[in-house]
Coordinates of C-alpha atoms in Angstrom, one line a residue:
X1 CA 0.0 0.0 0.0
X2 CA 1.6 3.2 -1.1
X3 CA 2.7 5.0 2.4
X4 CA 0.0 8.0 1.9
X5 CA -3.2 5.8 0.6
X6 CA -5.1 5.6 3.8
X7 CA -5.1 9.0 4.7
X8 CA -6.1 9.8 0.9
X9 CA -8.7 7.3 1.3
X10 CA -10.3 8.3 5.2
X11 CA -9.6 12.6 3.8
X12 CA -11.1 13.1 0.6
X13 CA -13.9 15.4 0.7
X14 CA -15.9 15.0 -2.1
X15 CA -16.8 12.1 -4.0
X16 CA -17.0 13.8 -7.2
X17 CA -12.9 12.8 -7.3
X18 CA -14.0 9.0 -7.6
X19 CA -15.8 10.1 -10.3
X20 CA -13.4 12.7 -11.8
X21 CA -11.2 8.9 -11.6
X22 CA -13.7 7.4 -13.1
X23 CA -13.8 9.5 -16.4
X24 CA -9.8 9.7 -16.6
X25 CA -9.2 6.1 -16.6
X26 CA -12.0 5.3 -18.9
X27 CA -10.0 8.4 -21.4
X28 CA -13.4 10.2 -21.0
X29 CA -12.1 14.0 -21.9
X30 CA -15.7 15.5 -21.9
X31 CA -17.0 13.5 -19.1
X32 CA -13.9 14.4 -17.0
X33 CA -14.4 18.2 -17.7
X34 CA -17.6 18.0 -16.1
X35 CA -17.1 16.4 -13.3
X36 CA -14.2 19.1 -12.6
X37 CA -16.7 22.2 -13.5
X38 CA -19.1 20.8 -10.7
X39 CA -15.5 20.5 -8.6
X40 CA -15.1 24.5 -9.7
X41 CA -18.4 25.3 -8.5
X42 CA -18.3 23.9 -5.3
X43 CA -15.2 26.1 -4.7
X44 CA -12.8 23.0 -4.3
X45 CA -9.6 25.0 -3.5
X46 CA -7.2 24.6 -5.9
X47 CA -4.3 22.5 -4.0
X48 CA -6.9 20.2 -3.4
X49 CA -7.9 19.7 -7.0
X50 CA -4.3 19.3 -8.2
X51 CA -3.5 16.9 -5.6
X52 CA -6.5 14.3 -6.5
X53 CA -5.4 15.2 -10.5
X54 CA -2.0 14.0 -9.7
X55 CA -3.0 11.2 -8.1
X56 CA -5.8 9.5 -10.5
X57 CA -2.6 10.2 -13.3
X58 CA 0.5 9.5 -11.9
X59 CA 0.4 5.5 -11.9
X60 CA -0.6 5.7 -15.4
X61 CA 2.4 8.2 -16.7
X62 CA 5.6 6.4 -16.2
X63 CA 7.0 4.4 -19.0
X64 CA 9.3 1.7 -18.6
X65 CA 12.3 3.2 -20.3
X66 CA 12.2 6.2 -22.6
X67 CA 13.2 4.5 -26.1
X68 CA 11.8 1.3 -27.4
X69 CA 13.7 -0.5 -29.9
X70 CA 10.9 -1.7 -32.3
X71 CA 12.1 -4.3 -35.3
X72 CA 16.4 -2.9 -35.4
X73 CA 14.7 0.4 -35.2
X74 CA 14.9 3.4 -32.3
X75 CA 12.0 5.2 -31.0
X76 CA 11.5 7.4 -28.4
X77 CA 8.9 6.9 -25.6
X78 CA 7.6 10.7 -25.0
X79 CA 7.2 12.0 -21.0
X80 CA 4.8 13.0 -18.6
X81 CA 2.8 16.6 -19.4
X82 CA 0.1 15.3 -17.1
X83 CA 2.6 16.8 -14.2
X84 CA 4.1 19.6 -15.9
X85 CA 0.5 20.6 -17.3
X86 CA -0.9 20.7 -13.7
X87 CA 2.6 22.8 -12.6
X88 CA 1.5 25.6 -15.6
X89 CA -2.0 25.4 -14.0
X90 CA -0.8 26.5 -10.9
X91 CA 1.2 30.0 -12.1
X92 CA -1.0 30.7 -15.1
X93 CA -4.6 30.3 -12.5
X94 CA -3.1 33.4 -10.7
X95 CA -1.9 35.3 -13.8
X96 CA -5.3 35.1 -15.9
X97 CA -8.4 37.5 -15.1
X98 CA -10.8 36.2 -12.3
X99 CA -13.4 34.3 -13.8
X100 CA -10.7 32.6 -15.8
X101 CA -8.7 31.3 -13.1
X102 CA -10.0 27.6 -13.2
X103 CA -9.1 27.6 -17.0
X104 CA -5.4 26.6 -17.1
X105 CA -6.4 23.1 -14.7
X106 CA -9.5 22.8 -16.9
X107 CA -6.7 22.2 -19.7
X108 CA -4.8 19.7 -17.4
X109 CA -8.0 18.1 -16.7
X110 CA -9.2 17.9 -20.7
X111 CA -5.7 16.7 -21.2
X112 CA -5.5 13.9 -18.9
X113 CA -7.4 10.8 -20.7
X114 CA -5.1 11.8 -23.6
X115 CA -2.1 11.2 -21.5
X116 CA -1.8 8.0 -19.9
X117 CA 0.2 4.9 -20.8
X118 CA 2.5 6.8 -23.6
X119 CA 4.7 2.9 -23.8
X120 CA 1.5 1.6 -25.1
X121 CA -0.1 4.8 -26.9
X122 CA 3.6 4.6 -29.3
X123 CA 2.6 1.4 -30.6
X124 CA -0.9 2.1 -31.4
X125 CA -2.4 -0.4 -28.3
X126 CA -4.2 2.4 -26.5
X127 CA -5.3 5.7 -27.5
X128 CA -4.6 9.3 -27.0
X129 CA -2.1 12.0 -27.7
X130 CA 0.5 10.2 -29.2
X131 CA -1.4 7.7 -31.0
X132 CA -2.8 10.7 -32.9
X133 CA -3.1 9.4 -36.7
X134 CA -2.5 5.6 -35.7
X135 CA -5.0 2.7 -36.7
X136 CA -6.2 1.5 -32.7
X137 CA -8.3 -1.5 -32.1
X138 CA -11.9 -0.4 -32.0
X139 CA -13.8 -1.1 -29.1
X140 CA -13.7 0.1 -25.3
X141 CA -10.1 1.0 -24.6
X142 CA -7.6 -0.8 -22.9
X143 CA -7.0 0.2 -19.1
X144 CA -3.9 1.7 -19.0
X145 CA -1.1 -0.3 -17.3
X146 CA 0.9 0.4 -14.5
X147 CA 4.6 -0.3 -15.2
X148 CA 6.1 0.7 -12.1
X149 CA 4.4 0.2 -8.5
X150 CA 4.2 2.6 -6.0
X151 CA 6.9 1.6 -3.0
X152 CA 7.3 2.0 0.6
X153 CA 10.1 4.4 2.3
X154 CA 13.6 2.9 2.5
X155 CA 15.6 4.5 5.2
X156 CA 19.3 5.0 5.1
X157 CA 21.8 5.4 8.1
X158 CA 25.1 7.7 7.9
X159 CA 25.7 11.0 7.4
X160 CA 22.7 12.8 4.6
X161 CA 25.7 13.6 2.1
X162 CA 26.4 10.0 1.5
X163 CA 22.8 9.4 1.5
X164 CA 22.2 11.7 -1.2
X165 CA 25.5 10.2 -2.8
X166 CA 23.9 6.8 -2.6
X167 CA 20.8 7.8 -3.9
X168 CA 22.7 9.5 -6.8
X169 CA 24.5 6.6 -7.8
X170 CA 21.3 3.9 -7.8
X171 CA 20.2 6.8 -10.7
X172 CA 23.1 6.7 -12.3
X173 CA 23.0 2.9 -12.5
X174 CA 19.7 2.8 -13.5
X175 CA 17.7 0.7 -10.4
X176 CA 14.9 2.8 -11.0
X177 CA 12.6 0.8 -7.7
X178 CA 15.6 1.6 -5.3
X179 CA 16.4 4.9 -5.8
X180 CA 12.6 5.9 -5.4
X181 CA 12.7 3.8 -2.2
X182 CA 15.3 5.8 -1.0
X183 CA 14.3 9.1 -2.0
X184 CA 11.0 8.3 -0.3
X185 CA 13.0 8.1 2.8
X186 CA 15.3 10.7 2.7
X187 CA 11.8 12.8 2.5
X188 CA 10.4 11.6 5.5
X189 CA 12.7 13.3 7.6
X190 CA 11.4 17.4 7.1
X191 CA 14.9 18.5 7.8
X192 CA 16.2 16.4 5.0
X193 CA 14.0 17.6 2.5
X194 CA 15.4 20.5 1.1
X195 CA 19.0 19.1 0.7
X196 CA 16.9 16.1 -1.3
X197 CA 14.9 18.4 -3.5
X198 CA 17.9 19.9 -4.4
X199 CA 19.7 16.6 -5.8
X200 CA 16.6 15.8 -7.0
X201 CA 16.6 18.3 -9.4
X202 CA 20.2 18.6 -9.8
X203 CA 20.3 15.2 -11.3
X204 CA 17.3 15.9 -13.8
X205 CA 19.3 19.4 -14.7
X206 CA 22.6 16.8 -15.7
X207 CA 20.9 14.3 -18.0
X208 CA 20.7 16.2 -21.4
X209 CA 21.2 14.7 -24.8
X210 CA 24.8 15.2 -26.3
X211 CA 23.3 15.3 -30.1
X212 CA 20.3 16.1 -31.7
X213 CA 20.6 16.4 -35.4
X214 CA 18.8 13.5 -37.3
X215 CA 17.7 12.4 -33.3
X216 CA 14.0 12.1 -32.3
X217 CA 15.5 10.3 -29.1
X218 CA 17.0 12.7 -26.4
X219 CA 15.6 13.7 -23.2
X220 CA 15.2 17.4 -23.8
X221 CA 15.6 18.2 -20.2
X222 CA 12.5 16.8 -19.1
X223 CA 13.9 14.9 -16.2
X224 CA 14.3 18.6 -14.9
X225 CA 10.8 19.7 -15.8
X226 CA 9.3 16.8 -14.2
X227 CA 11.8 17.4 -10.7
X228 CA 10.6 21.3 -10.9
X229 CA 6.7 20.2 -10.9
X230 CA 7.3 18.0 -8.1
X231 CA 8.8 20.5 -5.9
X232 CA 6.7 23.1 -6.6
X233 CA 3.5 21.1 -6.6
X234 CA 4.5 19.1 -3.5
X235 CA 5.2 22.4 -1.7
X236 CA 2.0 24.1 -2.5
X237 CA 0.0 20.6 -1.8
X238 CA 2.2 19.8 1.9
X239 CA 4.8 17.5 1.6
X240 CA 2.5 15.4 4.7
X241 CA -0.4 15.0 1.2
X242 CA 2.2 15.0 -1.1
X243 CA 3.3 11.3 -1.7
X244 CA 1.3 11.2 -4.8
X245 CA 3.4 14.1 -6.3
X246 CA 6.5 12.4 -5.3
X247 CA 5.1 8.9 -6.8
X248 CA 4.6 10.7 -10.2
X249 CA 7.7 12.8 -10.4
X250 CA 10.6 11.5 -8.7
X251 CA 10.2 7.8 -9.5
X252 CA 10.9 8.6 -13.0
X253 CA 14.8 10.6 -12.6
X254 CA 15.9 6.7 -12.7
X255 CA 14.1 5.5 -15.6
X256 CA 16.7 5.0 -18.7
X257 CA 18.1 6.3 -20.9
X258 CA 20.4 8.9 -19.2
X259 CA 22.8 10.9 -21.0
X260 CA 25.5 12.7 -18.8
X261 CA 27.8 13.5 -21.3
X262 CA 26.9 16.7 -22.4
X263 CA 27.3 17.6 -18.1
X264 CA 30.6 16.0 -18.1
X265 CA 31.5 18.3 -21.2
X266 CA 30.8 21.0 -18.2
X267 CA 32.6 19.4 -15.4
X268 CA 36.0 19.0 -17.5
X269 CA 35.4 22.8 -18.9
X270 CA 35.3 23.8 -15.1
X271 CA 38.8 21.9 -15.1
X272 CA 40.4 22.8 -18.4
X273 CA 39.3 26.0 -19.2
X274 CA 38.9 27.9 -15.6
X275 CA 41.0 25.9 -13.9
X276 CA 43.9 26.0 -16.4
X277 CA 44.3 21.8 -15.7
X278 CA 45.8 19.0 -17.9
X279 CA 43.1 16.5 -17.6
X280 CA 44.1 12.9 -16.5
X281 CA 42.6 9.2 -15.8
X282 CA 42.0 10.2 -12.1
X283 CA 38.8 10.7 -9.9
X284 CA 37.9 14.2 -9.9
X285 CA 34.6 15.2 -7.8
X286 CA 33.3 18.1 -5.9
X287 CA 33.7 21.8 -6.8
X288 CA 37.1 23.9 -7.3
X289 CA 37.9 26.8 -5.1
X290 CA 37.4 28.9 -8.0
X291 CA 33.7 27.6 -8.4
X292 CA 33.2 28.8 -4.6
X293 CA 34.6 32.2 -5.1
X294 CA 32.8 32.6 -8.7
X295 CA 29.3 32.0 -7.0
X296 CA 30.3 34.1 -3.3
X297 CA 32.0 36.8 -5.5
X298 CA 31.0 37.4 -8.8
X299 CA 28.3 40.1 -8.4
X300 CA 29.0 42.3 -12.2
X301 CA 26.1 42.1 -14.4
X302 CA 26.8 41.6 -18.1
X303 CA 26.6 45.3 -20.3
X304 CA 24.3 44.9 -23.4
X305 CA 27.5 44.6 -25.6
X306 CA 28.9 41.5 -23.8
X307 CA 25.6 40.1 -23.4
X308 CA 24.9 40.3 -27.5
X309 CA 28.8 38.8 -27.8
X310 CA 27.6 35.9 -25.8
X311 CA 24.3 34.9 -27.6
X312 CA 26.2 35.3 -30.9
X313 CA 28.7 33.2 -29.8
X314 CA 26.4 30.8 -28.5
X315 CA 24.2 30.8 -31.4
X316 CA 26.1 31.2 -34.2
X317 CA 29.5 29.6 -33.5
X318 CA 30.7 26.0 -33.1
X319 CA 32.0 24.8 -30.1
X320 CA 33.9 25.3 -28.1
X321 CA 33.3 29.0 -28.9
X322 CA 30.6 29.1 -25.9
X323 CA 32.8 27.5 -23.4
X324 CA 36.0 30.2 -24.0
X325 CA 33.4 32.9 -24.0
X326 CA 31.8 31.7 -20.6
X327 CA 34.7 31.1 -19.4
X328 CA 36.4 34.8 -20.3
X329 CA 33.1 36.2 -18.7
X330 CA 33.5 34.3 -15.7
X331 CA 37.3 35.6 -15.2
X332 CA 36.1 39.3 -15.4
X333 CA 34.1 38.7 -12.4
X334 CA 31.1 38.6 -14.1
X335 CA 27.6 37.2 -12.2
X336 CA 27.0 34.1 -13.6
X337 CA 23.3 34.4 -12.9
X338 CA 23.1 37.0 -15.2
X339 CA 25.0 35.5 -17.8
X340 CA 22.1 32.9 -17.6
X341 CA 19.8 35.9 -18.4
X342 CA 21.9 36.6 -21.0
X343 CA 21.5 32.9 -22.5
X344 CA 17.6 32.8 -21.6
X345 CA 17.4 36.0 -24.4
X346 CA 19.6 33.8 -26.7
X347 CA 17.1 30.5 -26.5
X348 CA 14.3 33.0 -27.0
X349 CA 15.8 34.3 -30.2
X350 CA 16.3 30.6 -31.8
X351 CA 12.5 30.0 -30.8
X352 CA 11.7 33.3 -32.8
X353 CA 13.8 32.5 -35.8
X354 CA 11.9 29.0 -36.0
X355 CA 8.8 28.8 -38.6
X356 CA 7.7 25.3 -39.1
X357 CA 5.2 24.5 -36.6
X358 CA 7.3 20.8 -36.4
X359 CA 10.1 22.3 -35.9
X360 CA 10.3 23.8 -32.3
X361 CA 10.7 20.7 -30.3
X362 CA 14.4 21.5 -29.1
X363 CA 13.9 25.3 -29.0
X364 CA 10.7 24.7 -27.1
X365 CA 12.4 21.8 -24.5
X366 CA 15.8 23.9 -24.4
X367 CA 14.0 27.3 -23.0
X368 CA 12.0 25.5 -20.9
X369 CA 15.6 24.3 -19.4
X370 CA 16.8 26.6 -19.2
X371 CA 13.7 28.7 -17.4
X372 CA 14.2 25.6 -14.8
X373 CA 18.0 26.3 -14.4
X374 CA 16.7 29.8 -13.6
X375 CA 14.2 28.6 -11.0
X376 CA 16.5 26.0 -9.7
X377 CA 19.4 28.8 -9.4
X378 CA 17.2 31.0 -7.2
X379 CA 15.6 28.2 -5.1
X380 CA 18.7 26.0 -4.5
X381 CA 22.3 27.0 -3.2
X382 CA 23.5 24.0 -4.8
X383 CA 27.5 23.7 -5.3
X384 CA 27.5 22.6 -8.9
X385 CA 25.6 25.9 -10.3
X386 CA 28.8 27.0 -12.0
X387 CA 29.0 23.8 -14.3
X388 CA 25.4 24.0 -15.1
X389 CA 25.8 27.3 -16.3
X390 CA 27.9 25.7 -18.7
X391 CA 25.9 23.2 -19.4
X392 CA 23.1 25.8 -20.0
X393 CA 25.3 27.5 -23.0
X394 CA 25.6 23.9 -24.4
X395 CA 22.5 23.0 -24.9
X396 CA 21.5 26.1 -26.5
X397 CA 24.6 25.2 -28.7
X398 CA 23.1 22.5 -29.6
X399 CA 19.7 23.5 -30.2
X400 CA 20.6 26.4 -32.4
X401 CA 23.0 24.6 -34.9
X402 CA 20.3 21.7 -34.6
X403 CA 18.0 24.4 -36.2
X404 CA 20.7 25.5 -38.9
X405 CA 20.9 22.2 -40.0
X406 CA 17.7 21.8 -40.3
X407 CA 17.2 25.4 -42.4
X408 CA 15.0 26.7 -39.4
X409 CA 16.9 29.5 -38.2
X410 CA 15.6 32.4 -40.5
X411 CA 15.2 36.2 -39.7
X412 CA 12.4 37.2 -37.8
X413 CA 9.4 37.8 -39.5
X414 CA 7.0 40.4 -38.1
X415 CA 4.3 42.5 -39.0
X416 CA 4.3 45.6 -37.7
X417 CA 1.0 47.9 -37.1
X418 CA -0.1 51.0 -37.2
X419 CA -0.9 51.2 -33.5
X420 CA -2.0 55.1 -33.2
X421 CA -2.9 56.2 -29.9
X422 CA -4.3 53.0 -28.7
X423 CA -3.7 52.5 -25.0
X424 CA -2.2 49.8 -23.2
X425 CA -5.0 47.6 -22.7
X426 CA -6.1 48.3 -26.3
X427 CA -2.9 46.7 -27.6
X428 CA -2.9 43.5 -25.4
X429 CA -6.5 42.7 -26.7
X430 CA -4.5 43.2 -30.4
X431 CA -2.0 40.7 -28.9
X432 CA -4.5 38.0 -27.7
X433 CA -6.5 38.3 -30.6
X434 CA -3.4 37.4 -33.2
X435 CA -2.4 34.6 -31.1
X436 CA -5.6 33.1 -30.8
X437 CA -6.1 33.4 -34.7
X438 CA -2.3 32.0 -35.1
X439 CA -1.4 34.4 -37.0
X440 CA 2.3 34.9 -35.5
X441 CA 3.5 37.5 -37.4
X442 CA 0.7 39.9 -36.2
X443 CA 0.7 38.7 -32.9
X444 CA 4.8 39.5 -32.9
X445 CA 4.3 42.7 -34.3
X446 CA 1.8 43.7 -31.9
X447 CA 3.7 42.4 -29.1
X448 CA 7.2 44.6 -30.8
X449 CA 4.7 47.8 -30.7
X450 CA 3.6 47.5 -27.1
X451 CA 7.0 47.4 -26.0
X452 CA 7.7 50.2 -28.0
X453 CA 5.4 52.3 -26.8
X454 CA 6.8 52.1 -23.2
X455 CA 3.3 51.2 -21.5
X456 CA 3.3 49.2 -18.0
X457 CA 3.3 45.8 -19.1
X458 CA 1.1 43.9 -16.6
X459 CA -1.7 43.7 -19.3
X460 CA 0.6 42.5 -21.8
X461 CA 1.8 39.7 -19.6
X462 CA -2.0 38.7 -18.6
X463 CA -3.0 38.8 -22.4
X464 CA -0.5 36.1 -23.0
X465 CA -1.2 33.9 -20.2
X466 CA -4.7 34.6 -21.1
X467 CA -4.1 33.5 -24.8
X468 CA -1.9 30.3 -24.0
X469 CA -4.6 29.3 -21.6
X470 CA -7.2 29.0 -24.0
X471 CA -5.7 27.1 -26.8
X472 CA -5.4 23.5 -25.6
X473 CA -4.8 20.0 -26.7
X474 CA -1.2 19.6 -26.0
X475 CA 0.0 21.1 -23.2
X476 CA 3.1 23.0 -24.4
X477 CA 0.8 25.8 -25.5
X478 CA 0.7 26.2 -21.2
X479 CA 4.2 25.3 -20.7
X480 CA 6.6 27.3 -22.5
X481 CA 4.6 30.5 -22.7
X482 CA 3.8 30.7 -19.0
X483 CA 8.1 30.1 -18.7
X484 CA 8.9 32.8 -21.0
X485 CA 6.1 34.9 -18.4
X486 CA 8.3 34.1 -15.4
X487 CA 11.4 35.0 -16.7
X488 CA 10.4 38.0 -18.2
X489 CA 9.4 39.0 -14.3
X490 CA 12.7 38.4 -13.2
X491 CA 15.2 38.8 -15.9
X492 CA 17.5 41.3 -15.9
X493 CA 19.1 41.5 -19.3
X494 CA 18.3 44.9 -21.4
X495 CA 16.9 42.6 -24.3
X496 CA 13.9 40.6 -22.0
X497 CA 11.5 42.1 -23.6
X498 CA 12.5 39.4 -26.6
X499 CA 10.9 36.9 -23.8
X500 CA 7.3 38.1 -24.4
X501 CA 7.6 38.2 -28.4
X502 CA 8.9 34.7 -28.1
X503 CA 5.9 33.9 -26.1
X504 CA 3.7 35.1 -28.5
X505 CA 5.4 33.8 -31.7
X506 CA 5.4 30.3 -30.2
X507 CA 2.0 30.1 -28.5
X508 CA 0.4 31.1 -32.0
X509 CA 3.0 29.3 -34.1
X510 CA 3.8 25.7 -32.4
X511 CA 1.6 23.0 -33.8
X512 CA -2.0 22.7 -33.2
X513 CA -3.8 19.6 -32.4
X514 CA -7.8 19.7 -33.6
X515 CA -10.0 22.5 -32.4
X516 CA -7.1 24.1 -29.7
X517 CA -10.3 26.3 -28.7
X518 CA -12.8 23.8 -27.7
X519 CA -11.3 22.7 -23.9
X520 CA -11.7 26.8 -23.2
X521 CA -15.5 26.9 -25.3
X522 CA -16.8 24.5 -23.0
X523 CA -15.4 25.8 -19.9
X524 CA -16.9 29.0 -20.6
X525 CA -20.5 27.6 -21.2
X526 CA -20.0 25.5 -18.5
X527 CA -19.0 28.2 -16.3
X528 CA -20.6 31.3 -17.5
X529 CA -17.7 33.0 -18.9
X530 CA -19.0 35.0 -21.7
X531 CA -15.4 36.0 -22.9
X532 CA -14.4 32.2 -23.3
X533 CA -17.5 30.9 -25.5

């Protein structure tokens, strides 16, 4: 019996979840919605509603490994948005107008049925999102499987760092029931928690692809997204509720493949290039003394001409271009946190150089990284921040000259208007109303002429959150729109405003799946909001 099931089972206050369960399981998207709008309109507060969402999915969204090998040939095995869906509910339900607020979990909620058992939705046995245009058997659908059991807590003695160390290396080996065993009880002591959150996502921030060109298999960062949601969600939920959180997001840092490679690229930089060492066949571990002092010392912010040197270098050059240039920054005492700002802008402008609506998959995964890496950076005091930072410029390396090689990296293309003397909120509505056509180039230039015209953004910021709210299907729409939203509130680099354009171009660009308007439509009838139907 998972260790939090009976005090589920004796707490839940409303039956409608059995029945919310119910329509999940059975991939009932319309039947589920309802049962949430009656949840709405009780006033079931939101921490409540995410935890029983989490816990109806979260059995159903792990996948045995995350590539099958089908007939000599490789595929990838796609991961979780169930979680990170419900994590973009949380932020966007406070950044939307009132009446709007249950919108972003309705979306999670629509989603769900879509989104359980991907192993078995690759090779057309079930249905949903990634079974799109696949013959399924007719008939009721399959119940999805459960491919990795919930476990009980498995205590280590010693001192917490080599219980964290231990934990690390049962990832890193791949025993995917053990190292959720243990994390499960390196959480049960609350003094422990933090220092385990923090490895947590530190090892889903290390496992990023080395390649990508002519790849569909790579992890994208997601083992990072999924670690983020579980923190966040766990923390607004109460870790003492929260076992179902931890069920669906930390059980799956373990599951293979892992790729390191790309983070030891980062750890020997560290060595070679600020360090000045020959590298040889010895142990190395920990953090230099020049690590310490760059994170205790380095307070400089970048100027605008050392922050566009940086994003050209890292998104025009080969390597190791990127790795002299963050190291050279580094040596002149510059913060490294806002050398990350400087690389969020970068990632931004890849995303708004990309047209093909199948083509943003690593621009999309690699902001939403590095958006993490930001969140992680200001939550965490975690030693290894300097080689992640690093790691950070690599991936967007990678990512951009992915998109060259693809002939995706094109000048942006805008339209600008004539915006008169239209006011601030005026010019938002403009905004909202592009993206929701998908016209990106209007919804760009829009976006370009607000920023222009000096006005307080707030009402920008809420007409994209409002925008990616309503189109639904395929939770990305949520996702990397509401991070470009976050760091635009706490970047400090001269260019951010590039953030919200990017938000824009990609929320009306990125692919669509059916009618993207009908999850909001009904949730506006069902609700009463007249500016959703």
């Amino acid at each position: 019996m998972p260790p939090d099931s009976a005090s589920v089972a004796s707490t839940r206050p409303d039956p409608l979840y059995s029945a919310l369960e119910e329509r999940v399981l059975d991939r009932d998207q319309k039947g589920a919605s309802e049962v949430y709008y009656k949840l709405v309109k009780s006033g079931r507060p939101l921490p409540e509603m995410l935890r029983e969402a989490v816990r109806i999915h979260g059995p159903y969204t792990h996948v045995p490994y995350h590539e099958r090998m089908d007939d000599g040939y490789v595929n990838f095995v796609n991961n979780d948005h169930c979680l990170l869906s419900a994590r973009a509910a949380l932020y966007l339900s406070k950044m939307v107008p009132g009446a709007a607020s249950g919108l972003p979990l309705a979306q999670t909620i629509w989603y769900m049925p879509t989104g359980l058992d991907i192993w078995n939705q690759k090779i057309a046995k079930a249905p949903g999102h990634y079974s799109r245009g696949m013959q399924v058997a007719s008939g009721p659908p399959p119940a999805p499987v459960v491919h990795w059991p919930d476990q009980e807590p498995l205590a280590l003695d010693g001192p917490l760092k080599d219980r964290l160390g231990h934990w690390m290396t049962l990832v890193h080996r791949g025993q995917v029931l053990d190292a959720y065993r243990v994390f499960l009880g390196l959480m049960q002591n609350p003094a422990d928690r933090r220092a385990a959150l923090a490895e947590l996502c530190f090892a889903g921030l290390i496992d990023v692809q080395d390649r990508s060109f002519q790849n569909r298999s790579y992890t994208t960062g997601h083992k990072s997204f999924r670690a983020r949601a579980t923190v966040e969600l766990g923390e607004t939920i109460g870790w003492d509720l929260a076992h179902d959180v931890l069920y669906a997001g930390a059980l799956d840092i373990a599951v293979g493949p892992r790729w390191y490679s790309l983070y030891e690229v980062a750890c020997n930089a560290v060595m070679v290039y600020l360090g000045g060492e020959t590298l040889h066949a010895v142990p190395y571990g920990g953090t230099t003394e020049l690590e310490r002092t760059i994170l205790a010392n380095n307070k400089t912010p970048l100027t605008k001409a050392e922050s566009d040197a940086l994003i050209e270098v890292v998104v025009r050059e080969p390597e190791p271009g990127y790795l002299l240039k963050v190291t050279e920054l580094l040596k002149a005492g510059k913060n490294p946190r806002s050398i990350l700002d400087a690389i969020q802008v970068g990632s931004a402008q890849v995303g708004l150089e990309t047209f093909g609506e199948l083509n943003f998959s690593l621009p999309q995964h690699c902001y939403e990284y590095l958006n993490t890496l930001g969140w992680f950076w200001d939550t965490f005091q975690h030693p290894q921040r300097v080689k992640l930072l690093y790691l950070a410029a690599a991936y967007l390396n990678q990512a951009a000259a992915h998109q060259r090689l693809i002939g995706d990296q094109t000048p942006l293309r805008s339209e600008r208007p004539s915006a008169g003397k239209l006011g601030a909120e005026e010019m938002a509505a403009r905004v909202e109303a592009a993206v929701l056509a998908l016209d990106a180039p209007k919804a760009v230039g829009w976006t370009e002429a607000f920023l222009e015209g000096g006005h307080d953004t707030a009402p920008l910021v809420r007409a994209l959150a409002m925008a990616c709210s309503r189109l639904g299907n395929d939770p990305h729409n949520q996702e990397i729109a509401l991070c470009m939203l976050e760091d635009y509130g706490k970047n400090q680099n001269p260019d951010r405003g590039r953030l919200l354009m990017a938000a824009a171009h990609h929320t009306a660009r990125h692919r669509k799946y059916g009618d993207p308007l009908d999850c909001s439509r009904r949730f506006g009838k069902a609700l009463g909001v007249d500016a959703l139907v």
